[in-house]
CSV table of C-alpha atoms and ligand atoms in Angstrom, one decimal:
chain,number,residue,atom,x,y,z
A,1,UNK,CA,100.5,-74.1,-83.2
A,2,UNK,CA,97.5,-76.4,-83.7
A,3,UNK,CA,95.6,-74.3,-86.3
A,4,UNK,CA,93.1,-77.0,-86.9
A,5,UNK,CA,92.0,-77.1,-83.3
A,6,UNK,CA,91.8,-73.3,-83.3
A,7,UNK,CA,89.6,-73.3,-86.4
A,8,UNK,CA,87.3,-75.7,-84.7
A,9,UNK,CA,87.1,-73.5,-81.6
A,10,UNK,CA,86.3,-70.5,-83.8
A,11,UNK,CA,83.6,-72.4,-85.7
A,12,UNK,CA,81.9,-73.1,-82.3
A,13,UNK,CA,82.2,-69.6,-81.0
A,14,UNK,CA,80.8,-67.8,-84.1
A,15,UNK,CA,77.6,-69.9,-84.2
A,16,UNK,CA,75.6,-67.5,-82.1
A,17,UNK,CA,76.2,-64.7,-84.6
A,18,UNK,CA,74.2,-66.3,-87.4
A,19,UNK,CA,71.1,-64.2,-88.1
A,20,UNK,CA,72.7,-60.9,-87.0
A,21,UNK,CA,73.5,-59.7,-90.5
A,22,UNK,CA,71.8,-59.6,-93.9
A,23,UNK,CA,72.9,-61.2,-97.1
A,24,UNK,CA,73.6,-58.6,-99.8
A,25,UNK,CA,70.4,-57.9,-101.6
A,26,UNK,CA,71.3,-55.3,-104.2
A,27,UNK,CA,72.9,-57.9,-106.5
A,28,UNK,CA,70.0,-60.2,-107.5
A,29,UNK,CA,71.9,-63.6,-107.6
A,30,UNK,CA,73.6,-62.9,-104.2
A,31,UNK,CA,70.1,-62.7,-102.6
A,32,UNK,CA,69.8,-66.4,-103.2
A,33,UNK,CA,72.9,-67.5,-101.4
A,34,UNK,CA,72.3,-69.6,-98.2
A,35,UNK,CA,73.0,-67.3,-95.3
A,36,UNK,CA,74.1,-70.2,-93.1
A,37,UNK,CA,77.2,-71.0,-95.1
A,38,UNK,CA,80.6,-70.7,-93.2
A,39,UNK,CA,84.0,-71.7,-94.5
A,40,UNK,CA,87.5,-70.9,-93.3
A,41,UNK,CA,90.9,-71.8,-94.6
A,42,UNK,CA,94.5,-71.1,-93.7
A,43,UNK,CA,97.5,-71.4,-95.9
A,44,UNK,CA,100.9,-71.3,-94.1
A,45,UNK,CA,104.0,-70.2,-95.9
A,46,UNK,CA,105.5,-73.7,-95.4
A,47,UNK,CA,102.7,-75.0,-97.6
A,48,UNK,CA,100.3,-76.4,-95.0
A,49,UNK,CA,96.5,-75.9,-95.5
A,50,UNK,CA,94.0,-76.0,-92.7
A,51,UNK,CA,90.3,-75.7,-93.4
A,52,UNK,CA,86.8,-76.2,-92.0
A,53,UNK,CA,83.2,-76.0,-93.0
A,54,UNK,CA,82.2,-74.8,-96.5
A,55,UNK,CA,85.8,-74.0,-97.4
A,56,UNK,CA,85.7,-75.9,-100.7
A,57,UNK,CA,82.6,-74.2,-102.0
A,58,UNK,CA,83.0,-71.4,-104.5
A,59,UNK,CA,81.4,-68.0,-103.7
A,60,UNK,CA,81.3,-64.5,-105.2
A,61,UNK,CA,84.4,-62.8,-103.9
A,62,UNK,CA,83.2,-59.3,-105.0
A,63,UNK,CA,85.5,-56.6,-103.6
A,64,UNK,CA,88.1,-59.0,-102.4
A,65,UNK,CA,89.1,-59.0,-106.1
A,66,UNK,CA,90.1,-55.3,-105.8
A,67,UNK,CA,93.3,-56.6,-104.2
A,68,UNK,CA,94.2,-58.7,-107.3
A,69,UNK,CA,93.6,-55.8,-109.6
A,70,UNK,CA,95.6,-53.4,-107.5
A,71,UNK,CA,98.5,-55.9,-107.4
A,72,UNK,CA,98.3,-56.3,-111.2
A,73,UNK,CA,98.2,-52.5,-111.8
A,74,UNK,CA,101.1,-52.0,-109.3
A,75,UNK,CA,103.0,-54.7,-111.2
A,76,UNK,CA,102.3,-53.0,-114.6
A,77,UNK,CA,102.6,-49.2,-113.8
A,78,UNK,CA,104.2,-49.0,-110.3
A,79,UNK,CA,103.9,-45.6,-108.5
A,80,UNK,CA,102.4,-43.8,-111.6
A,81,UNK,CA,99.1,-45.2,-110.4
A,82,UNK,CA,99.0,-42.8,-107.4
A,83,UNK,CA,98.7,-39.8,-109.7
A,84,UNK,CA,95.1,-40.9,-110.4
A,85,UNK,CA,94.0,-42.4,-107.1
A,86,UNK,CA,94.7,-41.6,-103.5
A,87,UNK,CA,95.9,-43.8,-100.6
A,88,UNK,CA,93.9,-42.5,-97.7
A,89,UNK,CA,91.0,-44.2,-95.8
A,90,UNK,CA,87.7,-42.8,-97.0
A,91,UNK,CA,85.6,-43.0,-93.8
A,92,UNK,CA,82.7,-43.3,-96.2
A,93,UNK,CA,80.6,-46.2,-97.6
A,94,UNK,CA,82.3,-48.2,-100.4
A,95,UNK,CA,79.9,-46.8,-103.0
A,96,UNK,CA,79.9,-43.2,-102.0
A,97,UNK,CA,79.5,-40.5,-104.6
A,98,UNK,CA,79.9,-37.3,-102.6
A,99,UNK,CA,83.6,-37.5,-101.7
A,100,UNK,CA,84.4,-38.0,-105.4
A,101,UNK,CA,82.9,-34.6,-106.2
A,102,UNK,CA,84.7,-32.8,-103.4
A,103,UNK,CA,88.0,-34.3,-104.5
A,104,UNK,CA,87.8,-33.5,-108.2
A,105,UNK,CA,87.2,-37.1,-109.5
A,106,UNK,CA,90.3,-38.5,-107.8
A,107,UNK,CA,89.1,-41.5,-105.7
A,108,UNK,CA,90.3,-41.6,-102.1
A,109,UNK,CA,91.8,-45.1,-102.4
A,110,UNK,CA,91.8,-48.1,-104.7
A,111,UNK,CA,89.4,-50.2,-102.6
A,112,UNK,CA,86.3,-48.0,-102.6
A,113,UNK,CA,84.3,-48.6,-105.8
A,114,UNK,CA,85.4,-45.4,-107.5
A,115,UNK,CA,89.1,-46.3,-106.9
A,116,UNK,CA,88.6,-49.9,-108.1
A,117,UNK,CA,86.9,-48.6,-111.3
A,118,UNK,CA,89.8,-46.3,-111.8
A,119,UNK,CA,92.3,-49.2,-111.4
A,120,UNK,CA,90.3,-51.1,-114.1
A,121,UNK,CA,90.7,-48.1,-116.4
A,122,UNK,CA,94.5,-48.2,-115.9
A,123,UNK,CA,94.5,-52.0,-116.6
A,124,UNK,CA,92.6,-51.5,-119.8
A,125,UNK,CA,95.6,-49.4,-121.1
A,126,UNK,CA,97.9,-52.4,-120.6
A,127,UNK,CA,95.9,-55.7,-121.1
A,128,UNK,CA,95.2,-57.1,-124.5
A,129,UNK,CA,92.1,-59.0,-123.3
A,130,UNK,CA,91.3,-57.5,-119.9
A,131,UNK,CA,88.8,-60.2,-118.7
A,132,UNK,CA,91.0,-63.1,-119.7
A,133,UNK,CA,94.1,-61.4,-118.3
A,134,UNK,CA,92.6,-60.5,-114.9
A,135,UNK,CA,91.6,-64.1,-114.4
A,136,UNK,CA,94.9,-65.3,-115.7
A,137,UNK,CA,96.6,-63.2,-113.1
A,138,UNK,CA,94.7,-64.9,-110.2
A,139,UNK,CA,95.5,-68.3,-111.7
A,140,UNK,CA,99.2,-67.4,-111.5
A,141,UNK,CA,98.8,-67.2,-107.7
A,142,UNK,CA,98.6,-71.0,-107.6
A,143,UNK,CA,94.8,-71.0,-107.8
A,144,UNK,CA,93.3,-72.7,-110.8
A,145,UNK,CA,89.7,-73.1,-109.4
A,146,UNK,CA,88.7,-69.5,-110.2
A,147,UNK,CA,86.1,-68.4,-112.7
A,148,UNK,CA,83.8,-65.5,-113.6
A,149,UNK,CA,80.1,-65.9,-112.7
A,150,UNK,CA,78.5,-64.5,-115.8
A,151,UNK,CA,75.1,-64.3,-114.2
A,152,UNK,CA,76.5,-62.1,-111.4
A,153,UNK,CA,78.5,-60.0,-113.8
A,154,UNK,CA,75.4,-59.4,-116.0
A,155,UNK,CA,73.2,-58.6,-113.1
A,156,UNK,CA,75.7,-56.0,-111.8
A,157,UNK,CA,76.1,-54.5,-115.3
A,158,UNK,CA,72.3,-54.0,-115.7
A,159,UNK,CA,71.6,-52.7,-112.2
A,160,UNK,CA,74.9,-50.9,-111.4
A,161,UNK,CA,73.5,-47.4,-111.7
A,162,UNK,CA,75.7,-46.1,-108.9
A,163,UNK,CA,78.9,-47.5,-110.4
A,164,UNK,CA,77.9,-46.1,-113.8
A,165,UNK,CA,77.5,-42.7,-112.1
A,166,UNK,CA,81.0,-43.0,-110.5
A,167,UNK,CA,82.7,-43.8,-113.8
A,168,UNK,CA,80.8,-41.0,-115.7
A,169,UNK,CA,81.8,-38.5,-113.0
A,170,UNK,CA,85.4,-39.4,-113.2
A,171,UNK,CA,85.3,-39.4,-117.0
A,172,UNK,CA,83.8,-35.9,-116.9
A,173,UNK,CA,86.8,-34.8,-114.7
A,174,UNK,CA,89.2,-36.4,-117.2
A,175,UNK,CA,90.3,-39.2,-114.9
A,176,UNK,CA,88.9,-42.1,-117.0
A,177,UNK,CA,90.4,-42.8,-120.5
A,178,UNK,CA,88.3,-45.7,-121.7
A,179,UNK,CA,84.6,-45.9,-122.7
A,180,UNK,CA,82.3,-46.1,-119.6
A,181,UNK,CA,80.8,-49.4,-120.8
A,182,UNK,CA,84.2,-51.0,-121.2
A,183,UNK,CA,85.3,-50.0,-117.7
A,184,UNK,CA,82.0,-51.3,-116.2
A,185,UNK,CA,82.2,-54.6,-118.1
A,186,UNK,CA,85.7,-55.3,-116.8
A,187,UNK,CA,84.8,-54.1,-113.3
A,188,UNK,CA,81.7,-56.2,-113.1
A,189,UNK,CA,83.6,-59.3,-114.3
A,190,UNK,CA,86.3,-58.7,-111.7
A,191,UNK,CA,83.7,-58.5,-108.9
A,192,UNK,CA,81.9,-61.7,-110.2
A,193,UNK,CA,85.0,-63.9,-109.6
A,194,UNK,CA,84.1,-67.0,-107.7
A,195,UNK,CA,86.6,-68.9,-105.6
A,196,UNK,CA,86.7,-71.2,-102.6
A,197,UNK,CA,88.2,-70.2,-99.2
A,198,UNK,CA,91.1,-72.5,-99.8
A,199,UNK,CA,91.8,-70.9,-103.2
A,200,UNK,CA,91.4,-67.4,-101.8
A,201,UNK,CA,93.8,-68.1,-98.9
A,202,UNK,CA,96.3,-69.6,-101.3
A,203,UNK,CA,96.0,-66.7,-103.7
A,204,UNK,CA,96.7,-64.2,-100.9
A,205,UNK,CA,99.9,-66.1,-99.8
A,206,UNK,CA,102.2,-64.0,-102.0
A,207,UNK,CA,101.2,-60.9,-99.8
A,208,UNK,CA,102.4,-62.8,-96.7
A,209,UNK,CA,105.6,-63.7,-98.6
A,210,UNK,CA,107.1,-60.4,-99.7
A,211,UNK,CA,105.5,-60.5,-103.1
A,212,UNK,CA,106.6,-64.0,-104.1
A,213,UNK,CA,104.1,-66.8,-104.8
A,214,UNK,CA,105.1,-69.7,-102.4
A,215,UNK,CA,105.5,-72.9,-104.2
A,216,UNK,CA,106.1,-71.5,-107.7
A,217,UNK,CA,108.7,-68.9,-106.6
A,218,UNK,CA,107.2,-66.4,-109.0
A,219,UNK,CA,107.7,-62.8,-108.0
A,220,UNK,CA,104.5,-60.7,-108.4
A,221,UNK,CA,105.5,-57.6,-106.5
A,222,UNK,CA,108.8,-56.2,-105.0
A,223,UNK,CA,109.2,-56.4,-101.2
A,224,UNK,CA,108.5,-52.7,-101.0
A,225,UNK,CA,105.3,-52.9,-103.2
A,226,UNK,CA,104.1,-55.7,-101.0
A,227,UNK,CA,104.5,-53.7,-97.9
A,228,UNK,CA,102.6,-50.9,-99.5
A,229,UNK,CA,99.7,-53.2,-100.6
A,230,UNK,CA,99.4,-54.5,-97.1
A,231,UNK,CA,99.4,-51.0,-95.7
A,232,UNK,CA,96.5,-50.1,-98.1
A,233,UNK,CA,94.6,-53.2,-97.0
A,234,UNK,CA,95.1,-52.4,-93.4
A,235,UNK,CA,93.9,-48.8,-93.7
A,236,UNK,CA,91.3,-49.1,-96.4
A,237,UNK,CA,90.3,-52.8,-96.8
A,238,UNK,CA,87.1,-52.6,-94.8
A,239,UNK,CA,85.8,-49.2,-95.9
A,240,UNK,CA,84.5,-47.2,-93.0
A,241,UNK,CA,85.1,-50.1,-90.7
A,242,UNK,CA,88.9,-50.3,-91.4
A,243,UNK,CA,89.9,-48.7,-88.1
A,244,UNK,CA,87.7,-51.1,-86.1
A,245,UNK,CA,89.1,-54.1,-88.1
A,246,UNK,CA,92.7,-53.0,-87.4
A,247,UNK,CA,91.8,-52.5,-83.7
A,248,UNK,CA,90.0,-55.8,-83.2
A,249,UNK,CA,91.9,-58.0,-85.7
A,250,UNK,CA,95.2,-56.4,-86.5
A,251,UNK,CA,95.8,-57.9,-89.9
A,252,UNK,CA,95.9,-56.4,-93.4
A,253,UNK,CA,92.8,-57.7,-95.2
A,254,UNK,CA,90.0,-57.2,-97.7
A,255,UNK,CA,86.3,-57.9,-97.6
A,256,UNK,CA,83.6,-58.2,-100.2
A,257,UNK,CA,79.8,-58.1,-100.2
A,258,UNK,CA,79.7,-61.8,-101.1
A,259,UNK,CA,80.7,-62.3,-97.4
A,260,UNK,CA,84.3,-63.2,-98.1
A,261,UNK,CA,87.3,-61.8,-96.1
A,262,UNK,CA,90.9,-62.5,-96.8
A,263,UNK,CA,93.8,-61.4,-94.7
A,264,UNK,CA,97.5,-62.0,-94.1
A,265,UNK,CA,100.1,-62.2,-91.4
A,266,UNK,CA,103.3,-61.2,-93.2
A,267,UNK,CA,106.0,-63.9,-92.9
A,268,UNK,CA,103.6,-66.5,-91.7
A,269,UNK,CA,100.2,-67.2,-93.4
A,270,UNK,CA,97.2,-66.1,-95.3
A,271,UNK,CA,93.6,-66.8,-94.2
A,272,UNK,CA,90.2,-66.6,-95.9
A,273,UNK,CA,86.7,-66.8,-94.4
A,274,UNK,CA,83.3,-66.9,-96.1
A,275,UNK,CA,80.0,-66.2,-94.4
A,276,UNK,CA,77.4,-64.3,-96.4
A,277,UNK,CA,75.6,-62.3,-93.7
A,278,UNK,CA,76.9,-58.7,-93.7
A,279,UNK,CA,76.9,-55.8,-91.3
A,280,UNK,CA,75.9,-52.3,-92.1
A,281,UNK,CA,79.3,-51.5,-93.6
A,282,UNK,CA,79.0,-54.4,-96.0
A,283,UNK,CA,81.5,-56.7,-94.2
A,284,UNK,CA,80.8,-60.3,-93.2
A,285,UNK,CA,79.7,-60.4,-89.5
A,286,UNK,CA,81.0,-63.9,-88.9
A,287,UNK,CA,84.0,-63.4,-91.1
A,288,UNK,CA,85.2,-60.5,-89.1
A,289,UNK,CA,84.5,-62.2,-85.8
A,290,UNK,CA,86.3,-65.3,-86.9
A,291,UNK,CA,89.4,-63.3,-87.7
A,292,UNK,CA,89.2,-61.5,-84.4
A,293,UNK,CA,89.1,-64.8,-82.6
A,294,UNK,CA,91.9,-66.1,-84.7
A,295,UNK,CA,94.4,-63.3,-83.8
A,296,UNK,CA,93.2,-63.4,-80.2
A,297,UNK,CA,93.7,-67.2,-79.8
A,298,UNK,CA,97.0,-67.4,-81.7
A,299,UNK,CA,98.5,-64.1,-80.4
A,300,UNK,CA,99.4,-63.4,-84.1
A,301,UNK,CA,98.9,-59.9,-85.5
A,302,UNK,CA,101.0,-57.3,-87.2
A,303,UNK,CA,101.3,-55.3,-84.0
B,401,DON,O1,80.4,-52.6,-107.0
B,401,DON,C1,79.7,-53.2,-106.2
B,401,DON,O2,78.8,-52.7,-105.6
B,401,DON,C2,80.1,-54.7,-106.0
B,401,DON,N1,80.4,-55.4,-107.2
B,401,DON,C3,81.3,-54.8,-105.1
B,401,DON,C4,81.0,-54.2,-103.8
B,401,DON,C5,81.8,-54.9,-102.7
B,401,DON,O3,82.0,-56.0,-102.6
B,401,DON,C6,82.0,-53.9,-101.6
B,401,DON,N2,82.3,-54.6,-100.4
B,401,DON,N3,82.1,-54.7,-99.3
C-alpha cells in the first residue's frame, strides 16, 4: 500500500473543509492557534513512518491524553477501576454535568471529563509525583518529544469552573479521594500535553500491537486489556459523535479540543491527525474527514 500517496490525496481532498469549524475558544491559549494547520502521520507496526503537512509541529493534545491516563490506570489497578467509572457511551457532551447527578457521581465512561477526572484521582493513589509520572509514561511509548504546556495548564486551572463542579460533585458523592485542587492540577497538566502528529501516532502504536510498544518490546497492557481499551475508544472516544465516527471511519480512536485525533488499526498501524477547527461536538472537522478518507481509500477498518 502506498501510504504516502494516500496521505497526499487526503490532503488535497480535505482542503475545501477549512473554515467549516471553529477553533476551541474556551481555553484562552488555544484561541491563538492558526486554524489553517493540518498535519497527519502514520506509524506502521513494521516501523515505517509516513507524514505530511504540519506533522512535526507540537500541539495541545487535550483529551487525546485521556487514553494515556486510562492505559496507565489499567496498568496499575486493572479491573478495579470499573467500580468507580462506567464503560458506556454517554450520548452527551464531553463536559456534561446532568448525567453525573442522575448516576450518583459515577461517570459514564473514562473519556468524558468526569470520567477522566476520576481516573486522575485513581492515579494519585499510586503515583509518587503524578505530573512527572504521567509524562514519563508517555515517554515510555517511544515518544520523547512530549511536554506540558504550563500556559495552557494554568489557563484551564483558572477558568475550568465546569471541571471544578464535576470533581466537587463526585467528591460529595464519595467517589473522589484526593483534594479537589490536586485532582484538577493533575488533570489540567494531562490535558496540556503537547506532541506532534508523528509522536502521537508512535505513542499509540502499542494499542495496535496488543499492548506491546513496537521497537522497545515493552509490554504496557495485556492483550485482553488492549482489546478493552480499543473497545472503549470505539464506543466513547468521540463523545456524542462516537457512533458516527464508528460508522464513517471504523477505527478505535480519540479526539481532543486542540484538534488532534489519534486512532489505530489493530495489527497494522496507528495514525494521528491535527487540524484545530472543531465541529459542534468538539471534534476536529478535517481530522475526522481525513480518517474517513483513509479507511475508505485503503479499505482498512476494524469491521
Ligand atoms: O477539560 C477540558 O475541557 C479540556 N481540557 C479537555 C476537553 C477535550 O479535549 C474534550 N475534547 N474533545
